Coordinates of C-alpha atoms in Angstrom, one line a residue:
M10 CA 0.0 -21.4 29.0
D11 CA 3.0 -19.1 28.1
H12 CA 2.7 -15.7 26.5
R13 CA 2.8 -17.1 23.0
D14 CA -0.1 -19.5 23.6
H15 CA -2.0 -16.7 25.3
G16 CA -1.5 -14.4 22.4
R17 CA -2.7 -16.9 19.9
E18 CA -5.7 -17.9 22.0
A19 CA -6.7 -14.3 22.3
A20 CA -6.3 -13.8 18.6
L21 CA -8.5 -16.8 17.8
A22 CA -11.2 -15.5 20.2
L23 CA -11.2 -12.3 18.3
A24 CA -11.6 -14.1 15.0
E25 CA -14.4 -16.3 16.4
G26 CA -16.2 -13.1 17.5
F27 CA -17.1 -12.3 13.9
G28 CA -19.3 -15.5 13.8
G29 CA -18.3 -16.3 10.3
Q30 CA -19.5 -12.9 9.0
A31 CA -16.9 -11.0 6.9
Q32 CA -19.1 -8.3 5.2
Y33 CA -19.7 -4.9 6.9
I34 CA -22.4 -3.0 5.2
A35 CA -24.3 0.1 6.5
G36 CA -22.8 -0.3 9.9
R37 CA -23.6 -4.0 10.4
L38 CA -21.8 -7.3 10.1
R39 CA -23.4 -9.8 7.7
S40 CA -22.7 -13.0 5.9
G41 CA -21.8 -13.2 2.3
S42 CA -24.3 -14.4 -0.3
S43 CA -22.1 -16.2 -2.8
G44 CA -22.8 -19.6 -1.4
R45 CA -19.1 -20.3 -1.1
S46 CA -17.0 -20.3 2.1
H47 CA -13.4 -19.3 2.7
P48 CA -11.0 -20.0 5.6
V49 CA -8.7 -17.6 7.3
V50 CA -5.6 -19.7 8.0
D51 CA -2.8 -19.0 10.5
P52 CA 0.2 -19.3 8.2
A53 CA 2.5 -20.1 11.1
T54 CA 0.6 -23.3 12.0
G55 CA -1.5 -24.1 8.9
E56 CA -4.6 -24.2 11.2
T57 CA -7.9 -22.6 10.3
V58 CA -8.6 -19.5 12.4
C59 CA -12.2 -19.1 11.2
T60 CA -14.4 -19.7 8.1
Y61 CA -16.7 -17.1 6.5
E62 CA -19.1 -16.8 3.5
L63 CA -17.6 -14.9 0.6
A64 CA -19.3 -11.9 -0.9
G65 CA -21.1 -12.1 -4.2
A66 CA -22.4 -9.5 -6.6
A67 CA -25.5 -8.9 -4.4
D68 CA -23.4 -8.0 -1.4
V69 CA -21.4 -5.5 -3.6
D70 CA -24.6 -4.0 -4.8
A71 CA -25.9 -3.6 -1.2
A72 CA -22.6 -2.0 -0.1
V73 CA -22.6 0.4 -3.0
T74 CA -26.2 1.3 -2.3
A75 CA -25.3 2.0 1.4
A76 CA -22.4 4.1 0.4
A77 CA -24.5 6.1 -2.1
E78 CA -27.2 6.7 0.5
A79 CA -24.7 7.9 3.0
L80 CA -22.9 10.2 0.5
P81 CA -25.1 13.3 0.6
G82 CA -24.9 13.6 4.4
W83 CA -21.2 12.9 4.7
A84 CA -20.2 15.0 1.7
G85 CA -22.3 17.8 3.1
A86 CA -20.7 17.7 6.5
T87 CA -18.3 20.6 7.2
P88 CA -14.6 19.8 7.2
G89 CA -14.6 20.4 10.9
E90 CA -17.3 17.8 11.5
R91 CA -15.5 15.2 9.4
S92 CA -12.3 16.1 11.2
D93 CA -13.9 15.6 14.6
A94 CA -15.2 12.2 13.5
L95 CA -11.8 11.2 12.3
H96 CA -10.2 12.3 15.6
G97 CA -12.6 10.0 17.4
F98 CA -11.8 7.2 14.9
A99 CA -8.1 7.6 15.8
A100 CA -8.9 7.3 19.5
A101 CA -11.1 4.2 18.9
L102 CA -8.3 2.5 17.0
S103 CA -5.7 3.4 19.7
E104 CA -8.0 1.9 22.4
R105 CA -8.1 -1.4 20.6
A106 CA -4.5 -1.4 19.4
A107 CA -3.6 -4.7 21.2
D108 CA -6.5 -6.5 19.6
L109 CA -5.7 -5.2 16.2
A110 CA -2.1 -6.4 16.6
L111 CA -3.2 -9.9 17.6
A112 CA -5.6 -10.2 14.7
E113 CA -3.0 -8.9 12.2
S114 CA -0.5 -11.4 13.4
V115 CA -2.7 -14.4 13.4
Q116 CA -4.1 -13.9 9.9
C117 CA -0.8 -12.8 8.3
G118 CA 1.9 -14.5 10.3
K119 CA 3.5 -11.2 11.2
P120 CA 5.8 -11.2 14.2
I121 CA 3.9 -9.5 17.0
R122 CA 6.7 -7.0 17.3
L123 CA 6.0 -5.9 13.7
S124 CA 2.2 -5.7 14.3
T125 CA 2.6 -3.9 17.6
E126 CA 5.4 -1.5 16.7
F127 CA 4.8 -0.8 13.0
D128 CA 1.4 -1.8 11.5
V129 CA -0.9 -0.6 14.3
P130 CA 0.8 2.6 15.4
G131 CA 1.3 3.6 11.8
T132 CA -2.4 3.2 11.2
V133 CA -3.4 5.2 14.2
D134 CA -1.0 7.9 13.2
N135 CA -2.4 7.9 9.6
T136 CA -5.9 8.3 11.0
A137 CA -4.8 11.2 13.2
F138 CA -3.1 12.9 10.2
F139 CA -6.2 12.7 8.0
A140 CA -8.3 14.0 10.9
G141 CA -6.2 17.2 10.7
A142 CA -5.9 17.2 6.9
A143 CA -9.7 17.1 6.5
R144 CA -9.8 20.7 7.5
H145 CA -7.4 21.8 4.8
L146 CA -9.3 20.8 1.6
E147 CA -9.1 24.1 -0.2
G148 CA -8.7 25.3 -3.8
R149 CA -6.8 28.4 -5.0
A150 CA -7.7 31.8 -3.7
A151 CA -10.1 33.9 -5.8
G152 CA -8.7 36.1 -8.5
E153 CA -9.7 38.2 -11.5
Y154 CA -7.7 36.4 -14.2
S155 CA -9.7 37.6 -17.2
G156 CA -10.2 41.1 -15.8
D157 CA -14.0 40.9 -16.1
H158 CA -14.5 37.7 -14.0
T159 CA -13.6 36.4 -10.5
S160 CA -12.5 32.8 -10.6
Y161 CA -12.0 30.3 -7.8
V162 CA -11.4 26.6 -7.5
R163 CA -13.5 24.2 -5.4
R164 CA -12.5 20.7 -4.3
E165 CA -15.4 18.4 -4.1
P166 CA -15.8 14.7 -3.3
I167 CA -15.9 12.3 -6.3
G168 CA -18.6 10.1 -4.9
V169 CA -18.6 6.4 -4.0
V170 CA -15.1 5.0 -4.1
G171 CA -14.6 1.2 -4.7
S172 CA -11.2 0.1 -3.4
I173 CA -9.3 -3.2 -3.4
A174 CA -6.5 -3.8 -0.9
P175 CA -3.8 -6.6 -0.7
W176 CA -3.0 -9.2 1.9
N177 CA 0.5 -8.0 2.9
Y178 CA -0.5 -5.1 5.2
P179 CA -4.3 -5.5 5.6
L180 CA -4.8 -3.0 8.4
Q181 CA -2.5 -0.3 6.9
M182 CA -3.8 -0.8 3.4
A183 CA -7.4 -0.4 4.7
A184 CA -6.3 2.9 6.3
W185 CA -4.5 4.1 3.2
K186 CA -7.6 3.4 1.1
V187 CA -10.3 4.6 3.5
L188 CA -8.9 7.6 5.2
P189 CA -8.2 10.0 2.3
A190 CA -11.4 9.0 0.7
I191 CA -13.6 9.8 3.6
A192 CA -11.6 12.8 4.8
A193 CA -12.4 14.3 1.4
G194 CA -16.1 13.6 1.8
N195 CA -16.5 10.5 -0.2
T196 CA -18.0 7.2 0.9
I197 CA -16.2 3.9 0.3
V198 CA -16.6 0.2 -0.3
L199 CA -13.4 -1.7 0.4
K200 CA -12.7 -5.2 -0.7
P201 CA -9.8 -6.7 1.4
A202 CA -8.0 -9.8 0.4
E203 CA -9.9 -13.0 1.1
L204 CA -6.9 -14.4 3.1
T205 CA -6.8 -11.5 5.6
P206 CA -10.1 -9.7 6.2
L207 CA -10.1 -9.6 10.0
T208 CA -8.4 -6.2 10.7
S209 CA -10.3 -4.5 7.8
L210 CA -13.5 -5.5 9.5
M211 CA -12.2 -4.3 12.9
F212 CA -11.2 -1.0 11.3
A213 CA -14.7 -0.5 9.9
Q214 CA -16.3 -1.3 13.2
A215 CA -14.0 1.2 14.9
A216 CA -15.2 3.8 12.4
T217 CA -18.8 3.1 13.4
D218 CA -18.0 3.2 17.1
A219 CA -16.4 6.6 16.6
G220 CA -19.6 8.0 15.2
I221 CA -18.8 7.9 11.5
P222 CA -22.3 7.4 9.9
D223 CA -23.4 4.0 8.7
G224 CA -22.6 3.5 5.1
V225 CA -19.6 5.8 4.9
V226 CA -17.2 2.8 5.4
N227 CA -18.3 -0.6 4.0
I228 CA -16.4 -3.9 3.6
V229 CA -17.1 -6.7 1.1
T230 CA -14.8 -9.7 1.3
G231 CA -15.0 -11.8 -1.8
A232 CA -13.0 -13.3 -4.6
G233 CA -11.4 -10.9 -7.1
R234 CA -13.2 -12.3 -10.2
D235 CA -16.6 -12.0 -8.5
A236 CA -16.8 -9.3 -5.9
G237 CA -13.7 -7.4 -7.0
E238 CA -14.5 -7.1 -10.7
H239 CA -18.2 -6.3 -9.9
L240 CA -17.1 -3.5 -7.6
V241 CA -14.7 -2.0 -10.2
G242 CA -17.3 -2.2 -12.9
H243 CA -20.2 -1.0 -10.9
P244 CA -21.9 2.0 -12.6
E245 CA -22.5 3.8 -9.3
V246 CA -18.8 3.6 -8.3
A247 CA -17.1 6.8 -9.4
M248 CA -13.5 5.9 -8.5
T249 CA -11.4 2.8 -8.1
S250 CA -8.2 2.6 -6.0
F251 CA -6.2 -0.7 -6.3
T252 CA -3.1 -1.9 -4.6
G253 CA -1.7 -5.2 -5.8
S254 CA 0.3 -6.8 -8.6
T255 CA 0.9 -5.1 -11.9
A256 CA -0.7 -7.9 -13.8
V257 CA -4.0 -7.6 -11.8
G258 CA -3.7 -3.8 -12.0
R259 CA -3.9 -4.0 -15.8
R260 CA -7.1 -5.9 -15.5
V261 CA -8.5 -3.3 -13.0
A262 CA -7.6 -0.5 -15.4
E263 CA -9.3 -2.3 -18.2
L264 CA -12.5 -2.6 -16.2
A265 CA -12.4 0.9 -14.8
T266 CA -11.9 2.4 -18.3
R267 CA -15.2 0.9 -19.5
T268 CA -17.1 3.2 -17.2
V269 CA -14.5 6.1 -17.3
K270 CA -13.8 6.0 -13.6
R271 CA -11.1 7.9 -11.8
L272 CA -8.3 5.3 -11.2
H273 CA -5.5 5.1 -8.7
L274 CA -3.0 2.2 -9.0
E275 CA -0.2 1.2 -6.6
L276 CA 1.3 -1.8 -8.1
G277 CA 4.4 -4.0 -7.9
G278 CA 8.0 -3.0 -7.1
K279 CA 11.5 -4.3 -7.4
A280 CA 13.4 -1.8 -5.3
P281 CA 17.1 -1.2 -5.9
F282 CA 19.5 -0.7 -3.0
V283 CA 22.6 1.2 -4.4
V284 CA 25.7 1.1 -2.3
F285 CA 28.5 3.4 -3.5
D286 CA 32.1 2.8 -2.5
D287 CA 32.2 5.5 0.2
A288 CA 29.1 4.2 2.0
D289 CA 29.2 3.1 5.7
L290 CA 29.4 -0.6 5.2
E291 CA 27.9 -1.6 8.5
A292 CA 25.0 0.7 8.1
A293 CA 24.4 -0.5 4.5
A294 CA 24.5 -4.2 5.5
H295 CA 22.1 -3.7 8.4
G296 CA 19.9 -1.5 6.2
A297 CA 19.8 -4.2 3.5
V298 CA 18.8 -7.0 5.9
A299 CA 16.1 -4.9 7.5
G300 CA 14.9 -3.6 4.2
A301 CA 14.8 -7.0 2.5
L302 CA 13.2 -9.0 5.3
I303 CA 10.6 -6.7 6.7
N304 CA 7.2 -8.5 6.7
T305 CA 9.1 -11.5 5.4
G306 CA 9.9 -9.6 2.2
Q307 CA 6.2 -9.2 1.4
D308 CA 6.5 -5.5 0.8
C309 CA 6.4 -3.8 -2.5
T310 CA 9.1 -1.4 -1.4
A311 CA 11.4 -4.1 0.1
A312 CA 15.1 -4.0 -0.9
T313 CA 15.3 -6.7 -3.5
R314 CA 18.3 -5.8 -5.7
A315 CA 21.5 -4.6 -4.0
Y316 CA 24.0 -3.0 -6.4
V317 CA 27.3 -2.6 -4.6
Q318 CA 30.3 -0.8 -6.0
R319 CA 33.1 -3.3 -6.5
P320 CA 35.5 -2.1 -3.7
L321 CA 32.8 -3.0 -1.1
Y322 CA 31.1 -5.9 -2.9
H323 CA 32.7 -8.9 -1.2
A324 CA 32.6 -7.4 2.3
F325 CA 28.9 -6.4 1.8
V326 CA 28.0 -10.0 0.7
A327 CA 29.8 -11.5 3.7
A328 CA 28.2 -9.1 6.2
V329 CA 24.7 -9.6 4.9
A330 CA 25.2 -13.4 4.8
E331 CA 26.2 -13.4 8.4
L332 CA 23.3 -11.2 9.5
F333 CA 20.8 -13.4 7.4
E334 CA 22.0 -16.5 9.2
G335 CA 21.4 -14.9 12.6
V336 CA 17.7 -14.0 11.9
R337 CA 15.4 -15.9 14.2
L338 CA 12.4 -17.6 12.5
G339 CA 9.6 -18.7 14.8
D340 CA 6.2 -18.3 16.4
P341 CA 4.8 -14.8 15.5
F342 CA 3.5 -14.5 19.0
D343 CA 6.9 -14.9 20.6
P344 CA 8.4 -11.4 21.0
A345 CA 11.9 -12.8 20.3
T346 CA 10.8 -13.9 16.7
D347 CA 12.4 -11.8 14.0
L348 CA 10.8 -13.4 10.9
G349 CA 7.4 -15.0 10.6
P350 CA 6.0 -17.2 7.8
L351 CA 4.9 -16.1 4.4
V352 CA 1.2 -15.4 4.2
S353 CA 0.4 -18.9 2.8
H354 CA 2.0 -22.1 1.7
A355 CA 1.2 -21.2 -1.8
Q356 CA 3.2 -18.0 -1.5
R357 CA 6.0 -19.9 0.1
D358 CA 6.1 -22.3 -2.7
R359 CA 6.0 -19.5 -5.2
V360 CA 9.1 -17.9 -3.6
A361 CA 10.9 -21.2 -3.4
G362 CA 10.2 -21.7 -7.1
F363 CA 12.0 -18.5 -8.0
V364 CA 15.0 -19.6 -5.9
E365 CA 15.2 -23.1 -7.3
R366 CA 15.1 -21.8 -10.9
A367 CA 17.9 -19.3 -10.0
R368 CA 20.2 -22.1 -9.0
D369 CA 20.7 -22.8 -12.7
Y370 CA 22.4 -19.4 -13.3
A371 CA 23.3 -17.9 -9.9
T372 CA 24.7 -18.8 -6.5
V373 CA 22.6 -19.2 -3.4
V374 CA 25.0 -17.9 -0.7
T375 CA 22.7 -18.7 2.2
G376 CA 19.1 -19.7 2.8
G377 CA 17.2 -21.1 -0.1
A378 CA 15.2 -23.6 1.9
A379 CA 12.1 -24.0 4.0
P380 CA 12.6 -25.2 7.6
D381 CA 10.9 -28.3 8.8
S382 CA 7.7 -26.7 10.0
R383 CA 3.9 -26.9 9.5
G384 CA 4.0 -23.2 8.8
A385 CA 4.8 -21.3 5.6
F386 CA 8.3 -20.4 6.6
Y387 CA 11.2 -19.7 4.3
R388 CA 14.8 -18.9 5.3
P389 CA 16.3 -15.5 4.4
T390 CA 18.0 -16.1 1.1
L391 CA 21.0 -14.3 -0.4
I392 CA 21.8 -14.7 -4.1
T393 CA 24.8 -13.5 -6.1
G394 CA 26.0 -14.0 -9.7
A395 CA 22.7 -13.5 -11.4
P396 CA 22.6 -11.8 -14.8
Q397 CA 20.9 -8.4 -14.9
D398 CA 18.2 -9.7 -17.3
S399 CA 17.4 -12.9 -15.2
E400 CA 14.1 -13.6 -13.6
I401 CA 15.4 -13.3 -10.1
V402 CA 16.6 -9.7 -10.8
Q403 CA 13.7 -8.5 -12.9
A404 CA 10.6 -10.1 -11.4
E405 CA 8.8 -9.3 -8.1
I406 CA 9.3 -12.3 -5.8
F407 CA 7.6 -11.0 -2.6
G408 CA 9.6 -13.0 -0.2
P409 CA 12.8 -12.9 1.9
V410 CA 15.1 -12.9 -1.0
L411 CA 17.9 -10.4 -1.8
V412 CA 20.0 -10.5 -4.9
V413 CA 23.4 -8.7 -4.8
L414 CA 25.3 -7.6 -7.9
P415 CA 28.5 -5.5 -8.3
F416 CA 29.0 -2.4 -10.4
D417 CA 31.9 -0.2 -11.2
G418 CA 31.2 3.5 -12.0
D419 CA 28.4 5.6 -10.8
D420 CA 26.8 5.7 -14.2
E421 CA 26.6 2.0 -14.3
G422 CA 25.1 1.7 -10.8
L423 CA 22.3 4.2 -11.6
R424 CA 21.6 2.6 -14.9
L425 CA 21.2 -0.8 -13.3
A426 CA 19.0 0.6 -10.6
N427 CA 16.6 1.9 -13.3
D428 CA 16.8 -1.3 -15.4
T429 CA 13.5 -3.0 -14.5
P430 CA 9.9 -2.1 -15.4
Y431 CA 9.2 -1.0 -11.8
G432 CA 9.7 2.3 -10.1
L433 CA 8.1 2.3 -6.6
A434 CA 11.0 2.8 -4.2
A435 CA 14.8 2.8 -4.1
S436 CA 17.7 3.8 -1.8
A437 CA 21.2 5.2 -2.2
W438 CA 24.0 4.7 0.3
T439 CA 26.8 7.2 0.3
R440 CA 28.5 9.9 2.4
D441 CA 28.9 12.2 -0.6
V442 CA 26.1 14.8 -0.8
F443 CA 26.6 15.3 -4.6
R444 CA 26.4 11.5 -5.2
A445 CA 23.3 11.4 -3.1
H446 CA 21.6 14.3 -4.9
R447 CA 22.4 12.8 -8.3
A448 CA 20.9 9.4 -7.2
T449 CA 17.7 11.1 -6.0
R450 CA 17.4 12.9 -9.3
E451 CA 18.2 10.1 -11.6
I452 CA 16.6 7.0 -10.0
K453 CA 13.1 6.7 -11.4
A454 CA 11.0 5.8 -8.4
G455 CA 8.3 7.4 -6.3
C456 CA 10.4 7.3 -3.2
V457 CA 14.2 7.4 -2.9
W458 CA 15.8 7.0 0.5
V459 CA 19.3 8.1 1.3
N460 CA 21.2 6.0 3.8
D461 CA 18.0 4.2 4.9
H462 CA 15.4 2.0 3.3
I463 CA 11.7 1.4 4.2
P464 CA 10.6 4.2 6.7
I465 CA 7.3 5.9 5.7
I466 CA 5.5 8.8 7.3
S467 CA 1.9 10.0 7.1
E468 CA 2.8 13.5 5.9
M469 CA 4.7 12.3 2.8
P470 CA 3.2 10.6 -0.3
H471 CA 3.7 7.0 -1.4
G472 CA 3.3 5.9 -5.0
G473 CA 5.2 4.8 -8.1
Y474 CA 6.6 5.4 -11.5
K475 CA 6.4 3.2 -14.6
S476 CA 4.8 -0.2 -14.1
S477 CA 4.5 0.5 -10.4
G478 CA 1.4 2.6 -11.1
F479 CA 0.3 6.1 -10.6
G480 CA -1.3 8.3 -7.9
K481 CA -0.4 8.8 -4.2
D482 CA -1.4 7.2 -0.9
M483 CA -1.0 9.1 2.4
S484 CA -0.2 12.8 2.8
A485 CA -2.2 15.7 1.5
Y486 CA -1.1 14.7 -2.0
S487 CA -3.6 11.8 -1.8
F488 CA -6.4 14.3 -2.0
E489 CA -5.5 14.8 -5.6
E490 CA -6.8 11.3 -6.2
Y491 CA -10.0 11.6 -4.1
T492 CA -11.3 15.1 -5.1
Q493 CA -12.8 16.7 -8.2
V494 CA -11.4 20.1 -9.0
K495 CA -14.1 22.6 -10.1
H496 CA -13.5 26.0 -11.6
V497 CA -16.2 28.6 -10.7
M498 CA -16.3 31.8 -12.7
F499 CA -18.4 35.0 -11.8
D500 CA -19.1 37.8 -14.2
N501 CA -18.2 41.1 -12.5
T502 CA -19.4 43.6 -15.2
A503 CA -23.2 43.3 -15.1
V504 CA -23.0 44.1 -18.9
A505 CA -25.6 42.4 -21.0
R506 CA -23.7 42.7 -24.3
K507 CA -20.1 41.7 -23.8
D508 CA -17.3 42.3 -26.3
W509 CA -16.7 38.6 -26.9
H510 CA -20.4 38.3 -28.1
R511 CA -19.2 39.8 -31.4
T512 CA -18.0 36.3 -32.4
I513 CA -21.7 35.5 -32.7
F514 CA -23.6 38.7 -33.2
G515 CA -21.1 40.5 -35.5
D516 CA -22.0 44.2 -35.8
R517 CA -25.6 43.8 -34.6

């Protein structure tokens, strides 16, 4: 047995360890009650990894009840106590880093290099960050703003949070949802995607093992129209945080509005990659390939639209095409693999459909095909000649597809960059500091990189403009989503009859 087979066998053993149970409620694994089963499938082989029972409304109710019962104790803990528990949580995740990487790769098809070097360490770092940030939940200092009163601001937990996470980064998305919520003193019920529940369950188990009380972190794995909608509409859930497509985000917003919940949405993206004529061509080409293909393009911040100023356009297309053709598709458990499969055959077929339709109006320079494999693989695909208003330029594909278009002046390049409904992320490539500053000011996106594309850090916020949603994940800014701000005002005069009472009492 070589290292690839050993990695897959170890991952399968981890999956089997759940015994078909994919709900984690009040510190315990349990089966779902919907009466319907769902497989976790290895997208690299098409083989079933495990099968579990989906959650139904009763499971959501049980999880919300567990979270509500745990809320007073957890919200009443001191910031230092919550911080200590989160430090232990980070240590528990670090200790099982290898297992987390194996499980993430087998359920998602991620190359083991990506799971090991990006997903897992990023999650551990995020946990360590929020362990520290939990001690710094403070309002503004007290002050006498009216002259007769002292005012101060408290930050308080919102209550039970109901969150829904996507399938592209299951472990990291579980962390992004859970950590700021519980660091701020809330409790949470998280619904991971049905395709990829394994690492969310492992994440919750690590929280329990680290001493975080039962009921603070709960997982319900069920279908969106059943478990998801019931969670969003639940009257005891005070806030909903959702990451996923813009179309589903609209439905989530509709349901949340009915009960006037706090709402945080991180939705789709169509990130522009703007290359000015003074850019370092080699750096831009390598950045475009890495930015377009990370996680097989299943990343809402992935570089999807490269706008290249005309003097560099043909050289950029040639360089990217050459690099695309050298990308190694293969077994995710082989450390030499660069690109794994898409998360499912359905997703692969969806991506292929975009490319096939584009052949009617654009040129497929390289790729545009699935290799002969049982897995859900698709070759890195480079497209040119597409109109700005075409589907391939405007719609989120979520696959290893990059469209390259030329532009002339800077005004045109920035206008094209902003010309989609989305505004999650973007990058600008130039050696000119004035061009760079202009791009960062004028591109309407929640994150604009300069001479790079994709890196994220725990200390900085992530979130979008326009149809990419609102609110922030990561960083101390995320506490704005997960806390209530309360104004407290003390009278300092001890006077029974105050001047403003004249509005009621007149001259009495």
